[in-house]
mmCIF file of C-alpha atoms in Angstrom:
data_model
loop_
_atom_site.group_PDB
_atom_site.id
_atom_site.type_symbol
_atom_site.label_atom_id
_atom_site.label_comp_id
_atom_site.label_asym_id
_atom_site.label_seq_id
_atom_site.Cartn_x
_atom_site.Cartn_y
_atom_site.Cartn_z
ATOM 1 C CA MET A 1 0.404 0.149 -0.004
ATOM 2 C CA LYS A 2 1.385 3.860 -0.950
ATOM 3 C CA PHE A 3 0.845 4.802 2.746
ATOM 4 C CA VAL A 4 3.006 8.332 2.095
ATOM 5 C CA GLU A 5 1.220 9.051 -1.088
ATOM 6 C CA ASN A 6 -2.323 9.124 1.202
ATOM 7 C CA LYS A 7 -0.904 11.547 3.513
ATOM 8 C CA LYS A 8 -3.224 14.044 2.663
ATOM 9 C CA ILE A 9 -6.178 11.575 3.341
ATOM 10 C CA SER A 10 -4.729 10.416 6.722
ATOM 11 C CA PHE A 11 -3.699 14.293 7.678
ATOM 12 C CA ALA A 12 -6.741 15.471 6.839
ATOM 13 C CA ILE A 13 -8.788 12.870 8.899
ATOM 14 C CA SER A 14 -6.675 13.496 12.492
ATOM 15 C CA THR A 15 -7.166 17.256 11.624
ATOM 16 C CA ILE A 16 -10.875 16.919 11.645
ATOM 17 C CA ILE A 17 -11.091 14.709 14.656
ATOM 18 C CA ILE A 18 -8.537 17.673 15.948
ATOM 19 C CA ALA A 19 -10.316 20.564 15.391
ATOM 20 C CA ILE A 20 -13.356 18.954 16.077
ATOM 21 C CA GLY A 21 -12.311 18.575 19.860
ATOM 22 C CA LEU A 22 -10.824 21.632 19.829
ATOM 23 C CA VAL A 23 -13.493 23.706 19.384
ATOM 24 C CA MET A 24 -16.386 21.502 21.682
ATOM 25 C CA THR A 25 -13.459 22.058 24.036
ATOM 26 C CA MET A 26 -13.791 25.968 22.813
ATOM 27 C CA ILE A 27 -17.291 26.221 23.634
ATOM 28 C CA ASN A 28 -18.620 23.327 26.059
ATOM 29 C CA GLY A 29 -14.542 23.065 27.873
ATOM 30 C CA LEU A 30 -13.798 19.415 29.281
ATOM 31 C CA ASN A 31 -16.179 17.430 30.992
ATOM 32 C CA TYR A 32 -13.344 17.690 34.691
ATOM 33 C CA GLY A 33 -14.120 15.383 37.292
ATOM 34 C CA ILE A 34 -14.115 15.722 40.916
ATOM 35 C CA ASP A 35 -10.257 15.591 40.581
ATOM 36 C CA PHE A 36 -10.175 18.560 38.612
ATOM 37 C CA THR A 37 -13.046 20.513 39.895
ATOM 38 C CA GLY A 38 -13.807 19.244 44.049
ATOM 39 C CA GLY A 39 -16.669 18.146 44.801
ATOM 40 C CA THR A 40 -18.117 15.659 47.013
ATOM 41 C CA LEU A 41 -17.240 12.075 47.726
ATOM 42 C CA ILE A 42 -19.887 10.024 50.105
ATOM 43 C CA GLU A 43 -19.245 5.984 50.803
ATOM 44 C CA ILE A 44 -22.229 3.942 52.438
ATOM 45 C CA ASP A 45 -21.474 0.718 53.705
ATOM 46 C CA LEU A 46 -25.030 -0.708 52.594
ATOM 47 C CA HIS A 47 -24.602 -4.218 54.000
ATOM 48 C CA GLN A 48 -25.660 -6.404 50.848
ATOM 49 C CA ALA A 49 -24.847 -6.087 47.093
ATOM 50 C CA VAL A 50 -27.174 -3.837 45.527
ATOM 51 C CA GLU A 51 -27.957 -2.758 41.749
ATOM 52 C CA VAL A 52 -26.141 0.293 40.200
ATOM 53 C CA ASP A 53 -29.772 1.275 39.192
ATOM 54 C CA GLU A 54 -30.912 1.251 42.836
ATOM 55 C CA VAL A 55 -28.036 3.789 43.892
ATOM 56 C CA ARG A 56 -28.635 5.943 40.581
ATOM 57 C CA GLU A 57 -32.496 6.181 41.906
ATOM 58 C CA ILE A 58 -31.499 7.802 44.847
ATOM 59 C CA ILE A 59 -28.477 9.826 43.836
ATOM 60 C CA ASN A 60 -29.996 11.169 40.971
ATOM 61 C CA GLN A 61 -32.565 13.431 43.209
ATOM 62 C CA PHE A 62 -29.711 15.722 44.100
ATOM 63 C CA ASP A 63 -27.436 15.142 40.721
ATOM 64 C CA THR A 64 -27.720 13.190 37.544
ATOM 65 C CA THR A 65 -23.832 13.338 36.977
ATOM 66 C CA SER A 66 -22.316 11.681 40.049
ATOM 67 C CA SER A 67 -20.298 8.495 39.428
ATOM 68 C CA ILE A 68 -21.058 5.594 41.296
ATOM 69 C CA SER A 69 -18.465 2.728 42.796
ATOM 70 C CA PHE A 70 -18.888 -0.508 44.793
ATOM 71 C CA LEU A 71 -16.091 -1.185 47.050
ATOM 72 C CA GLY A 72 -15.137 -3.951 49.464
ATOM 73 C CA GLU A 73 -14.676 -7.551 48.912
ATOM 74 C CA ASP A 74 -18.404 -7.685 48.489
ATOM 75 C CA ARG A 75 -19.005 -4.883 46.859
ATOM 76 C CA GLN A 76 -21.584 -3.605 49.205
ATOM 77 C CA VAL A 77 -19.733 -0.450 49.797
ATOM 78 C CA VAL A 78 -20.983 2.654 47.348
ATOM 79 C CA GLN A 79 -18.880 5.225 46.567
ATOM 80 C CA ILE A 80 -20.743 8.319 44.972
ATOM 81 C CA ARG A 81 -18.637 10.956 43.657
ATOM 82 C CA THR A 82 -20.022 13.654 42.436
ATOM 83 C CA THR A 83 -18.518 17.364 41.229
ATOM 84 C CA ALA A 84 -21.416 19.288 42.626
ATOM 85 C CA ASP A 85 -20.152 20.574 45.919
ATOM 86 C CA PHE A 86 -22.990 19.393 48.704
ATOM 87 C CA ASN A 87 -22.746 20.844 51.827
ATOM 88 C CA SER A 88 -22.859 18.852 55.481
ATOM 89 C CA GLU A 89 -26.967 18.859 55.055
ATOM 90 C CA VAL A 90 -27.206 17.884 51.761
ATOM 91 C CA ARG A 91 -25.125 14.880 52.627
ATOM 92 C CA SER A 92 -27.203 14.119 55.475
ATOM 93 C CA ASP A 93 -30.510 13.967 53.058
ATOM 94 C CA ILE A 94 -28.506 11.747 50.769
ATOM 95 C CA PHE A 95 -27.348 8.962 53.969
ATOM 96 C CA GLU A 96 -30.951 9.742 55.520
ATOM 97 C CA GLN A 97 -32.716 7.840 52.071
ATOM 98 C CA PHE A 98 -30.092 5.189 51.728
ATOM 99 C CA LYS A 99 -30.608 4.472 55.864
ATOM 100 C CA GLU A 100 -34.181 4.369 55.362
ATOM 101 C CA LYS A 101 -33.787 2.014 52.000
ATOM 102 C CA TYR A 102 -31.320 -0.036 53.391
ATOM 103 C CA ASN A 103 -32.813 -0.240 57.335
ATOM 104 C CA LEU A 104 -28.956 1.228 57.943
ATOM 105 C CA GLU A 105 -28.050 0.942 61.584
ATOM 106 C CA GLU A 106 -25.319 3.411 61.687
ATOM 107 C CA ASN A 107 -25.905 7.202 61.631
ATOM 108 C CA GLU A 108 -23.938 8.785 59.501
ATOM 109 C CA PRO A 109 -21.664 7.125 56.384
ATOM 110 C CA ALA A 110 -18.499 5.603 56.449
ATOM 111 C CA ARG A 111 -16.655 8.385 54.785
ATOM 112 C CA SER A 112 -18.022 12.314 53.834
ATOM 113 C CA GLN A 113 -15.771 14.363 52.294
ATOM 114 C CA GLN A 114 -15.566 17.672 50.162
ATOM 115 C CA PHE A 115 -12.535 18.272 47.264
ATOM 116 C CA GLY A 116 -11.102 21.497 46.477
ATOM 117 C CA PRO A 117 -9.708 22.334 42.948
ATOM 118 C CA ALA A 118 -6.528 22.889 44.493
ATOM 119 C CA ILE A 119 -5.817 18.654 43.972
ATOM 120 C CA GLY A 120 -6.596 18.799 40.451
ATOM 121 C CA LYS A 121 -4.553 21.684 39.370
ATOM 122 C CA GLU A 122 -1.844 19.979 40.849
ATOM 123 C CA ILE A 123 -2.525 16.946 39.159
ATOM 124 C CA ARG A 124 -2.935 18.414 36.225
ATOM 125 C CA ASP A 125 0.547 20.693 36.062
ATOM 126 C CA ARG A 126 2.351 17.868 37.176
ATOM 127 C CA ALA A 127 0.461 15.604 34.183
ATOM 128 C CA LEU A 128 1.501 18.027 32.026
ATOM 129 C CA LEU A 129 5.068 18.438 32.733
ATOM 130 C CA SER A 130 5.524 15.184 33.006
ATOM 131 C CA ILE A 131 4.891 14.521 29.550
ATOM 132 C CA ILE A 132 6.700 17.205 27.998
ATOM 133 C CA VAL A 133 9.853 15.915 30.013
ATOM 134 C CA ALA A 134 8.929 12.226 28.614
ATOM 135 C CA ALA A 135 8.291 13.911 25.166
ATOM 136 C CA ILE A 136 12.395 15.696 24.970
ATOM 137 C CA GLY A 137 13.803 12.390 26.557
ATOM 138 C CA MET A 138 11.936 10.705 23.673
ATOM 139 C CA LEU A 139 13.611 13.208 21.019
ATOM 140 C CA ILE A 140 17.015 13.244 22.591
ATOM 141 C CA TYR A 141 17.016 9.243 22.703
ATOM 142 C CA ILE A 142 15.103 8.590 19.122
ATOM 143 C CA SER A 143 17.923 11.230 18.023
ATOM 144 C CA TYR A 144 20.982 9.369 19.671
ATOM 145 C CA ARG A 145 19.973 6.030 18.206
ATOM 146 C CA PHE A 146 18.723 7.157 14.769
ATOM 147 C CA GLU A 147 18.932 10.482 14.236
ATOM 148 C CA PHE A 148 17.401 14.400 14.849
ATOM 149 C CA ARG A 149 14.598 14.122 12.203
ATOM 150 C CA PHE A 150 13.234 10.088 13.367
ATOM 151 C CA GLY A 151 12.708 12.144 16.803
ATOM 152 C CA VAL A 152 10.995 14.755 15.609
ATOM 153 C CA ALA A 153 8.757 12.658 13.238
ATOM 154 C CA ALA A 154 8.019 10.124 17.106
ATOM 155 C CA VAL A 155 6.908 13.470 18.985
ATOM 156 C CA VAL A 156 4.362 14.686 16.245
ATOM 157 C CA ALA A 157 3.048 10.995 16.327
ATOM 158 C CA LEU A 158 3.216 11.581 20.029
ATOM 159 C CA ILE A 159 1.612 14.416 20.386
ATOM 160 C CA HIS A 160 -1.412 13.718 17.857
ATOM 161 C CA ASP A 161 -1.907 10.509 19.951
ATOM 162 C CA VAL A 162 -2.264 13.077 23.184
ATOM 163 C CA LEU A 163 -4.675 15.389 21.401
ATOM 164 C CA ILE A 164 -6.902 12.907 19.208
ATOM 165 C CA VAL A 165 -7.934 10.957 23.544
ATOM 166 C CA LEU A 166 -7.991 14.769 24.372
ATOM 167 C CA SER A 167 -10.530 15.373 21.372
ATOM 168 C CA VAL A 168 -12.450 12.359 21.519
ATOM 169 C CA TYR A 169 -13.330 12.990 25.410
ATOM 170 C CA ALA A 170 -14.213 16.645 24.159
ATOM 171 C CA ILE A 171 -16.582 15.643 21.451
ATOM 172 C CA PHE A 172 -18.081 12.492 23.292
ATOM 173 C CA ARG A 173 -18.300 14.399 26.996
ATOM 174 C CA VAL A 174 -16.542 11.442 28.777
ATOM 175 C CA PRO A 175 -15.704 12.703 32.545
ATOM 176 C CA VAL A 176 -11.699 13.590 33.061
ATOM 177 C CA ASN A 177 -10.436 12.101 36.149
ATOM 178 C CA GLY A 178 -7.118 11.346 37.567
ATOM 179 C CA PRO A 179 -7.167 7.731 35.823
ATOM 180 C CA PHE A 180 -7.440 9.515 32.612
ATOM 181 C CA VAL A 181 -3.954 11.227 33.389
ATOM 182 C CA ALA A 182 -1.879 8.411 33.996
ATOM 183 C CA ALA A 183 -3.684 6.418 30.828
ATOM 184 C CA ILE A 184 -2.691 9.567 28.861
ATOM 185 C CA LEU A 185 1.035 8.786 30.214
ATOM 186 C CA THR A 186 0.509 5.056 29.830
ATOM 187 C CA ILE A 187 -0.284 5.996 25.835
ATOM 188 C CA VAL A 188 2.476 8.166 25.611
ATOM 189 C CA GLY A 189 5.028 5.627 26.236
ATOM 190 C CA TYR A 190 2.863 2.650 24.055
ATOM 191 C CA SER A 191 2.626 5.201 21.049
ATOM 192 C CA ILE A 192 6.645 5.346 21.048
ATOM 193 C CA ASN A 193 7.133 1.762 20.898
ATOM 194 C CA ASP A 194 5.264 0.847 17.976
ATOM 195 C CA THR A 195 6.373 3.939 15.912
ATOM 196 C CA ILE A 196 10.174 2.618 16.804
ATOM 197 C CA VAL A 197 9.011 -0.415 15.320
ATOM 198 C CA VAL A 198 8.540 0.899 11.901
ATOM 199 C CA PHE A 199 11.717 3.577 12.187
ATOM 200 C CA ASP A 200 13.831 0.595 13.333
ATOM 201 C CA ARG A 201 12.648 -1.023 9.542
ATOM 202 C CA ILE A 202 13.389 2.387 7.664
ATOM 203 C CA ARG A 203 16.764 2.785 9.220
ATOM 204 C CA GLU A 204 17.385 -1.249 8.313
ATOM 205 C CA ASN A 205 16.139 -0.530 4.877
ATOM 206 C CA LEU A 206 18.181 2.284 4.217
ATOM 207 C CA ARG A 207 21.255 0.699 4.361
ATOM 208 C CA PHE A 208 20.056 -1.962 1.617
ATOM 209 C CA LEU A 209 17.705 0.775 -0.415
ATOM 210 C CA ARG A 210 19.825 3.451 -1.033
ATOM 211 C CA LYS A 211 18.530 3.715 -4.692
ATOM 212 C CA SER A 212 15.309 3.728 -3.183
ATOM 213 C CA ASN A 213 13.605 7.378 -3.068
ATOM 214 C CA TYR A 214 12.349 7.539 0.655
ATOM 215 C CA THR A 215 8.489 7.556 -0.146
ATOM 216 C CA GLN A 216 9.431 4.199 -1.165
ATOM 217 C CA ILE A 217 11.665 3.263 1.542
ATOM 218 C CA ALA A 218 8.957 4.303 4.013
ATOM 219 C CA ASN A 219 6.247 2.242 2.182
ATOM 220 C CA ASP A 220 8.382 -0.976 1.958
ATOM 221 C CA SER A 221 9.020 -0.264 5.598
ATOM 222 C CA ILE A 222 5.391 -0.149 6.989
ATOM 223 C CA ASN A 223 4.084 -2.345 4.675
ATOM 224 C CA GLN A 224 6.712 -5.176 6.150
ATOM 225 C CA THR A 225 5.496 -3.796 9.653
ATOM 226 C CA VAL A 226 1.997 -3.227 9.636
ATOM 227 C CA ARG A 227 1.046 -7.048 10.085
ATOM 228 C CA ARG A 228 2.879 -6.959 13.418
ATOM 229 C CA SER A 229 1.686 -3.242 14.560
ATOM 230 C CA ILE A 230 -2.351 -4.097 13.768
ATOM 231 C CA ASN A 231 -1.686 -7.963 15.545
ATOM 232 C CA THR A 232 -0.106 -5.994 18.757
ATOM 233 C CA SER A 233 -2.620 -3.895 18.838
ATOM 234 C CA LEU A 234 -5.625 -6.051 18.451
ATOM 235 C CA THR A 235 -4.137 -8.460 20.937
ATOM 236 C CA THR A 236 -3.736 -5.483 23.723
ATOM 237 C CA LEU A 237 -7.179 -3.994 22.767
ATOM 238 C CA ILE A 238 -8.754 -7.637 23.782
ATOM 239 C CA THR A 239 -7.570 -7.140 27.108
ATOM 240 C CA ILE A 240 -8.367 -3.267 27.413
ATOM 241 C CA VAL A 241 -11.461 -4.284 26.086
ATOM 242 C CA ALA A 242 -12.454 -6.673 28.655
ATOM 243 C CA LEU A 243 -10.825 -4.685 31.207
ATOM 244 C CA TYR A 244 -13.196 -2.404 30.119
ATOM 245 C CA VAL A 245 -16.510 -4.514 30.047
ATOM 246 C CA LEU A 246 -16.048 -6.170 33.204
ATOM 247 C CA GLY A 247 -14.503 -3.905 35.183
ATOM 248 C CA VAL A 248 -14.955 -1.200 38.066
ATOM 249 C CA GLN A 249 -15.908 1.988 37.264
ATOM 250 C CA GLN A 250 -12.337 2.772 38.634
ATOM 251 C CA ILE A 251 -11.058 0.493 35.617
ATOM 252 C CA ARG A 252 -12.969 1.547 33.267
ATOM 253 C CA ASP A 253 -12.104 5.311 33.820
ATOM 254 C CA PHE A 254 -8.277 3.826 32.949
ATOM 255 C CA ALA A 255 -9.073 1.569 30.246
ATOM 256 C CA LEU A 256 -11.254 4.157 28.346
ATOM 257 C CA PRO A 257 -8.779 6.214 27.462
ATOM 258 C CA LEU A 258 -6.411 3.445 26.615
ATOM 259 C CA ILE A 259 -8.608 1.979 23.985
ATOM 260 C CA ALA A 260 -8.361 5.537 21.867
ATOM 261 C CA GLY A 261 -5.136 6.466 22.782
ATOM 262 C CA VAL A 262 -4.081 2.526 21.161
ATOM 263 C CA ILE A 263 -6.148 2.711 18.447
ATOM 264 C CA ALA A 264 -4.572 6.142 17.991
ATOM 265 C CA GLY A 265 -1.208 5.210 18.074
ATOM 266 C CA THR A 266 -1.754 2.295 15.651
ATOM 267 C CA TYR A 267 -2.981 4.871 13.223
ATOM 268 C CA SER A 268 -0.275 7.481 13.879
ATOM 269 C CA SER A 269 2.662 4.889 13.560
ATOM 270 C CA ILE A 270 1.311 3.505 10.390
ATOM 271 C CA PHE A 271 -0.003 7.026 8.741
ATOM 272 C CA ILE A 272 1.980 10.114 10.674
ATOM 273 C CA ALA A 273 4.816 9.594 11.560
ATOM 274 C CA SER A 274 6.715 7.662 8.500
ATOM 275 C CA PRO A 275 5.279 10.564 6.273
ATOM 276 C CA VAL A 276 6.317 13.277 8.601
ATOM 277 C CA TRP A 277 9.639 11.950 8.792
ATOM 278 C CA VAL A 278 9.259 11.692 4.549
ATOM 279 C CA MET A 279 8.854 15.430 4.388
ATOM 280 C CA LEU A 280 11.533 16.078 6.790
ATOM 281 C CA LYS A 281 13.729 14.052 4.635
ATOM 282 C CA GLU A 282 12.846 15.586 1.179
ATOM 283 C CA LYS A 283 13.223 18.766 2.610
ATOM 284 C CA GLN A 284 16.581 18.111 3.839
ATOM 285 C CA SER A 285 17.712 16.684 0.857
ATOM 286 C CA GLY A 286 16.030 19.377 -1.105
ATOM 287 C CA LYS A 287 13.364 17.211 -3.007
ATOM 288 C CA SER A 288 10.026 18.149 -3.663
ATOM 289 C CA TYR A 289 7.351 15.389 -2.419
ATOM 290 C CA LYS A 290 5.534 15.758 -5.804
ATOM 291 C CA ALA A 291 8.810 14.970 -7.535
ATOM 292 C CA ASN A 292 9.364 11.586 -5.712
ATOM 293 C CA THR A 293 5.871 10.789 -6.477
ATOM 294 C CA GLU A 294 6.036 11.536 -10.150
ATOM 295 C CA THR A 295 9.227 8.942 -10.044
ATOM 296 C CA ASN A 296 7.325 5.943 -8.618
#
């Protein structure tokens, strides 16, 4: 397949998704969860396993966007996380409804706490710093082991993957919370791994196919590794999707951005990173992309 020649299509797809995400972010902002906005956390020991719909029926009277999880070995403790700032009176009303419905003997919830947004700002700042440090480190390492233009292309693909995941969250109004930050940092590592496989094959082919142009070398290298990339991503996705379907809410919060990130990472390693590298190499050698495609 001619991956590089079709770069306008692949670039356009990514640009459209990121642009929609950017517009949605400008209009509505990201749907920050309790870790970023502050809010209320309530944990109540129900002493029995109940359906989430029963809990939702009560809590929806106060906030329809609350996150509900079940804790403990027997999943008998319900955890309610909401971005609404419930005072002690409202929290007491919520507990009283659970107490009445499930005949609880306790006079207060197992945990009742309000969080301020300062915690979220710290998480956000450190996550952003981690991504910047990781990108600089990868650029230095890849430039040392390969060459500078490989490093630039890899970082472009990495930024692409992060923006795609953020766009998906902005478009579908998925809550951005603590597990999302951990997942983004995981995606950064996964994305670069897939890209390096393609770049390593390009480097090998450059030694034996010096007469070929960069477009041809990139296409050959991608075709030689694309099956490996897709199979690796599919096996990874099977595991993550299983965690999302079968896991508790916290696991789902972590698995969802991973699913989007793995798909974006596979896409960028095939359709973004190598075409960017070809563009940089052709600019370096003074050849135009158009001239190379005509030669093919």
